Coordinates of C-alpha atoms and ligand atoms in Angstrom, one line a residue:
M1 CA 105.3 -78.9 -27.6
P2 CA 107.2 -76.0 -29.4
I3 CA 109.3 -76.3 -32.6
R4 CA 112.4 -74.8 -32.7
I5 CA 114.8 -74.3 -35.7
I6 CA 117.7 -73.0 -36.8
L7 CA 117.8 -71.7 -40.2
I8 CA 121.7 -70.8 -41.3
G9 CA 122.3 -70.2 -45.7
P10 CA 123.6 -66.9 -47.8
P11 CA 122.0 -64.6 -48.8
G12 CA 119.0 -64.7 -50.9
V13 CA 118.5 -69.0 -50.3
G14 CA 115.3 -68.3 -49.1
K15 CA 115.5 -68.6 -45.5
G16 CA 112.7 -65.3 -44.4
T17 CA 110.7 -67.0 -47.0
Q18 CA 110.9 -70.5 -45.0
A19 CA 110.3 -68.6 -42.1
A20 CA 107.4 -67.4 -43.0
L21 CA 105.6 -70.8 -44.0
L22 CA 107.2 -72.4 -41.2
E23 CA 104.5 -69.7 -39.7
E24 CA 101.8 -69.8 -41.9
R25 CA 101.6 -73.8 -41.2
L26 CA 102.4 -74.2 -38.0
G27 CA 102.4 -71.7 -35.8
V28 CA 106.4 -70.7 -34.8
K29 CA 107.7 -67.9 -34.2
P30 CA 110.2 -66.1 -36.6
L31 CA 113.0 -64.6 -35.8
S32 CA 115.0 -62.5 -38.1
S33 CA 118.1 -60.2 -36.8
G34 CA 118.2 -58.6 -39.9
V35 CA 114.5 -58.5 -39.9
I36 CA 114.9 -56.6 -36.7
F37 CA 117.4 -54.4 -37.1
R38 CA 115.5 -53.4 -40.6
S39 CA 112.9 -52.2 -38.2
E40 CA 115.2 -50.7 -35.2
I41 CA 116.6 -48.7 -38.4
E42 CA 112.9 -47.5 -39.5
A43 CA 112.5 -46.3 -36.0
E44 CA 115.8 -44.5 -36.6
T45 CA 116.6 -46.0 -32.6
D46 CA 120.8 -45.6 -31.6
L47 CA 121.4 -50.1 -32.6
G48 CA 119.7 -49.0 -35.9
Q49 CA 121.7 -46.3 -36.1
L50 CA 124.5 -48.7 -35.3
A51 CA 123.4 -51.3 -37.3
K52 CA 123.1 -48.9 -40.6
S53 CA 126.5 -48.3 -40.7
Y54 CA 127.2 -52.1 -40.9
I55 CA 124.2 -52.9 -42.8
D56 CA 124.7 -50.5 -45.4
R57 CA 127.5 -52.0 -46.5
G58 CA 127.2 -55.3 -46.2
E59 CA 129.6 -56.4 -42.9
L60 CA 128.1 -58.0 -40.0
V61 CA 127.2 -56.1 -37.1
P62 CA 129.3 -56.8 -34.0
N63 CA 128.2 -59.9 -31.6
G64 CA 127.9 -58.2 -28.9
V65 CA 124.9 -55.8 -29.7
T66 CA 123.5 -59.1 -31.4
I67 CA 124.2 -61.7 -28.8
Q68 CA 121.9 -59.2 -26.8
M69 CA 118.8 -58.4 -28.9
M70 CA 118.5 -62.2 -29.8
V71 CA 118.2 -63.5 -26.1
K72 CA 116.2 -60.5 -25.6
R73 CA 113.6 -61.7 -28.1
L74 CA 114.6 -65.0 -27.5
R75 CA 113.4 -64.8 -23.6
S76 CA 110.2 -63.5 -24.7
D77 CA 106.3 -65.5 -23.4
D78 CA 105.3 -65.7 -27.3
V79 CA 108.5 -67.3 -27.8
R80 CA 108.9 -69.6 -24.9
H81 CA 105.1 -70.3 -26.4
R82 CA 105.2 -70.6 -29.9
G83 CA 109.0 -72.5 -30.2
F84 CA 111.3 -70.1 -32.9
V85 CA 112.5 -70.6 -36.1
L86 CA 116.2 -68.8 -36.4
D87 CA 117.4 -67.0 -39.3
G88 CA 120.4 -65.0 -39.7
F89 CA 121.7 -66.2 -36.3
P90 CA 123.3 -67.2 -35.2
R91 CA 126.0 -66.3 -38.4
T92 CA 129.6 -66.5 -36.2
V93 CA 130.9 -69.3 -33.8
R94 CA 130.9 -66.3 -31.4
Q95 CA 126.5 -66.3 -31.3
A96 CA 126.5 -69.9 -31.9
E97 CA 128.3 -70.2 -28.2
A98 CA 126.2 -67.7 -27.1
L99 CA 122.9 -69.7 -28.7
S100 CA 124.9 -72.8 -27.6
E101 CA 124.4 -71.1 -23.5
E102 CA 121.0 -69.7 -23.6
L103 CA 119.6 -73.2 -24.6
D104 CA 121.5 -74.5 -22.3
R105 CA 120.5 -72.0 -19.1
E106 CA 116.9 -72.5 -20.3
E107 CA 117.4 -76.4 -20.9
I108 CA 114.9 -76.3 -24.3
R109 CA 116.6 -78.9 -27.5
L110 CA 116.4 -77.5 -30.9
N111 CA 114.8 -79.7 -33.4
G112 CA 117.0 -79.7 -35.6
V113 CA 119.3 -76.8 -37.6
V114 CA 119.2 -76.7 -41.0
S115 CA 121.3 -75.4 -44.0
L116 CA 119.2 -74.2 -46.7
E117 CA 122.5 -74.8 -49.8
I118 CA 122.4 -72.1 -53.2
D119 CA 124.8 -71.2 -56.2
D120 CA 126.2 -68.3 -56.3
E121 CA 124.6 -66.5 -59.4
V122 CA 121.4 -67.7 -58.1
V123 CA 122.4 -65.7 -55.1
V124 CA 122.8 -62.4 -57.2
R125 CA 119.7 -63.6 -59.7
R126 CA 117.1 -63.7 -57.2
L127 CA 118.8 -61.0 -54.7
S128 CA 118.0 -58.4 -57.7
G129 CA 114.6 -58.8 -58.3
R130 CA 113.3 -59.2 -54.7
L131 CA 110.9 -57.1 -53.1
G132 CA 109.3 -56.7 -49.4
C133 CA 106.5 -55.0 -48.0
T134 CA 106.7 -52.2 -45.9
K135 CA 104.2 -53.2 -44.1
C136 CA 103.8 -56.5 -43.2
G137 CA 106.9 -57.9 -44.5
E138 CA 105.9 -60.3 -46.9
I139 CA 108.7 -61.2 -50.1
Y140 CA 107.9 -60.9 -53.5
H141 CA 110.3 -60.8 -56.8
S142 CA 110.1 -59.0 -59.8
V143 CA 110.0 -62.6 -61.8
N144 CA 109.7 -65.4 -59.7
K145 CA 107.1 -64.2 -57.2
P146 CA 105.6 -60.8 -58.9
P147 CA 102.6 -59.1 -56.7
K148 CA 99.4 -59.0 -58.5
R149 CA 99.6 -55.1 -58.2
E150 CA 102.6 -54.0 -59.1
G151 CA 104.5 -51.8 -56.8
F152 CA 101.9 -52.6 -53.8
C153 CA 101.6 -55.8 -51.7
D154 CA 98.7 -59.3 -52.4
K155 CA 98.0 -59.3 -48.6
C156 CA 98.2 -55.7 -47.5
N157 CA 98.3 -53.5 -50.1
S158 CA 101.5 -51.5 -48.7
P159 CA 103.5 -50.7 -51.4
L160 CA 107.0 -52.7 -51.9
F161 CA 110.7 -51.3 -51.0
V162 CA 114.0 -52.6 -52.5
R163 CA 116.4 -53.3 -49.6
E164 CA 119.8 -50.9 -49.6
D165 CA 121.8 -54.0 -49.3
D166 CA 120.9 -55.7 -52.9
K167 CA 123.3 -53.5 -55.0
P168 CA 125.2 -55.9 -56.9
E169 CA 128.6 -55.4 -55.1
T170 CA 126.9 -55.4 -51.9
I171 CA 125.6 -58.7 -52.7
R172 CA 128.9 -59.7 -53.3
E173 CA 130.2 -58.9 -51.0
R174 CA 127.5 -60.8 -47.9
L175 CA 129.0 -63.5 -49.5
R176 CA 131.9 -63.6 -49.3
V177 CA 130.9 -62.4 -45.4
F178 CA 128.7 -65.7 -45.4
R179 CA 131.6 -67.7 -46.2
E180 CA 133.9 -66.2 -44.3
N181 CA 132.1 -65.5 -40.7
T182 CA 129.2 -68.4 -41.4
Q183 CA 130.7 -71.7 -43.4
P184 CA 132.3 -72.0 -39.7
V185 CA 128.5 -71.7 -38.6
I186 CA 127.6 -74.6 -40.0
D187 CA 130.7 -76.8 -39.2
Y188 CA 130.0 -76.2 -35.8
Y189 CA 126.6 -77.5 -35.5
D190 CA 127.5 -80.6 -37.8
A191 CA 130.7 -81.8 -35.3
Q192 CA 127.5 -81.4 -33.3
G193 CA 125.4 -83.9 -35.1
Q194 CA 122.5 -81.4 -35.6
L195 CA 122.8 -80.3 -39.2
L196 CA 120.2 -80.9 -42.2
R197 CA 121.6 -79.9 -45.3
I198 CA 118.8 -79.0 -47.5
C199 CA 119.1 -78.1 -51.4
G200 CA 117.2 -74.1 -51.9
D201 CA 117.5 -74.4 -54.9
R202 CA 113.9 -75.1 -56.1
D203 CA 110.1 -74.3 -55.7
P204 CA 109.6 -72.6 -51.5
E205 CA 107.0 -75.8 -51.8
E206 CA 109.5 -78.6 -52.4
V207 CA 111.7 -76.7 -50.3
F208 CA 109.6 -76.8 -47.0
R209 CA 108.0 -80.3 -47.2
D210 CA 111.6 -81.1 -46.9
V211 CA 112.2 -79.4 -44.4
A212 CA 108.9 -80.0 -42.6
T213 CA 110.0 -83.5 -43.1
E214 CA 114.1 -84.6 -42.4
L215 CA 112.8 -82.2 -38.7
G216 CA 110.0 -84.8 -38.5
V217 CA 107.7 -81.8 -37.7
L218 CA 105.5 -82.6 -41.2
D219 CA 102.7 -83.8 -39.9
Q220 CA 102.4 -81.0 -38.2
A221 CA 101.5 -78.8 -40.6
Ligands
LIG301 P1 119.6 -61.1 -43.4 O1 118.6 -60.1 -43.1 O2 119.6 -61.6 -42.9 O3 119.4 -60.7 -44.8 P2 120.2 -62.8 -45.6 O4 120.5 -63.3 -45.0 O5 122.1 -61.4 -46.2 O6 119.2 -63.1 -46.2 P3 118.5 -62.6 -47.5 O7 117.7 -61.3 -46.2 O8 119.1 -61.7 -48.4 O9 117.4 -63.3 -47.5 P4 116.6 -64.7 -47.5 O10 117.7 -66.5 -47.5 O11 116.3 -64.4 -46.9 O12 116.2 -65.0 -49.5 P5 114.4 -64.4 -49.0 O13 113.4 -65.8 -48.8 O14 114.3 -62.6 -48.4 O15 120.5 -59.7 -43.0 C1 121.3 -58.5 -43.7 C2 122.1 -57.7 -42.7 O16 121.9 -57.7 -41.6 C3 123.4 -58.7 -43.1 O17 124.1 -58.4 -43.9 C4 124.1 -58.1 -41.4 O18 124.5 -56.7 -41.8 C5 123.0 -57.7 -40.8 N1 122.6 -58.8 -39.6 C6 121.8 -59.7 -39.4 N2 122.0 -60.9 -38.7 C7 123.3 -60.5 -37.8 C8 123.7 -61.7 -37.3 N3 123.6 -62.8 -36.9 N4 125.5 -60.7 -37.0 C9 126.6 -59.8 -37.7 N5 124.8 -59.2 -38.6 C10 123.9 -59.3 -38.4 O19 114.4 -64.9 -50.7 C11 115.2 -63.8 -51.7 C12 115.2 -64.0 -52.7 O20 114.2 -65.0 -53.6 C13 112.7 -62.9 -53.1 O21 112.8 -62.6 -53.4 C14 111.9 -64.3 -52.9 O22 110.8 -64.4 -53.2 C15 112.9 -65.4 -53.7 N6 112.5 -67.2 -53.4 C16 113.0 -67.2 -51.9 N7 112.7 -68.8 -52.3 C17 112.7 -69.2 -53.4 C18 112.7 -70.0 -53.8 N8 113.2 -71.6 -53.7 N9 113.0 -70.4 -55.6 C19 113.0 -69.4 -56.0 N10 112.9 -68.3 -55.6 C20 113.1 -68.0 -54.3
LIG302 MG1 115.6 -62.8 -45.2

């Protein structure tokens, strides 16, 4: 039975880091709306151009295009086969409702919704040092997880980059947008009894163990 998980949490809590561990250890397909938008920007598509105008300011991309983009991915054969770990979607109640409709229609049940929690100051520290691989997407941190060779990926040797929206003023705006739009999504899943709260301010391996244990999928790792 494929594993299906939603990871919710503020910017920098480690959603991408945990999604990568879930893929590595359990083979689950990561679906990050942020990663997909950044690849659309890179490819200079119309959607990428639209998304960039919001992302660079730390604002949310409109619900309509975001829902359409994610539902299309959820219907792919790879995702049906491998399950999914959603990272960064849903981020508004409208998106959560659209996702519930899609899952109901396909008769898909979630293993759970994980809310990763962390203080704002830790977020700012983490994002200020984040580096990402331009090719394989591996995530590093200049202090917590430096690459072996400065500026290059350990896994594929491609150059690393700093995200445009990781400037201190944009990070603060993203935190504000999270509280305003995404906190209600956490409440939405909590009211449905699907929510698991996990502290994200620990070593990534400890966070992973907790996530997998709470979801009851550790024995599959
Ligand atoms: P998105 O790409 O989803 O960004 P985000 O939610 O702000 O989250 P981040 O990717 O910044 O953080 P993360 O939680 O993945 O942390 P990471 O693992 O990298 O979205 C970007 C933008 O796209 C949005 O602002 C919006 O404009 C748009 N968008 C996306 N989805 C949308 C949607 N559904 N609707 C509308 N708009 C949407 O870790 C961060 C750093 O910390 C790394 O350096 C890492 O190495 C380090 N780290 C991670 N875990 C630990 C740990 N346990 N201990 C120490 N360091 C750690
Ligand atoms: Mg991320």
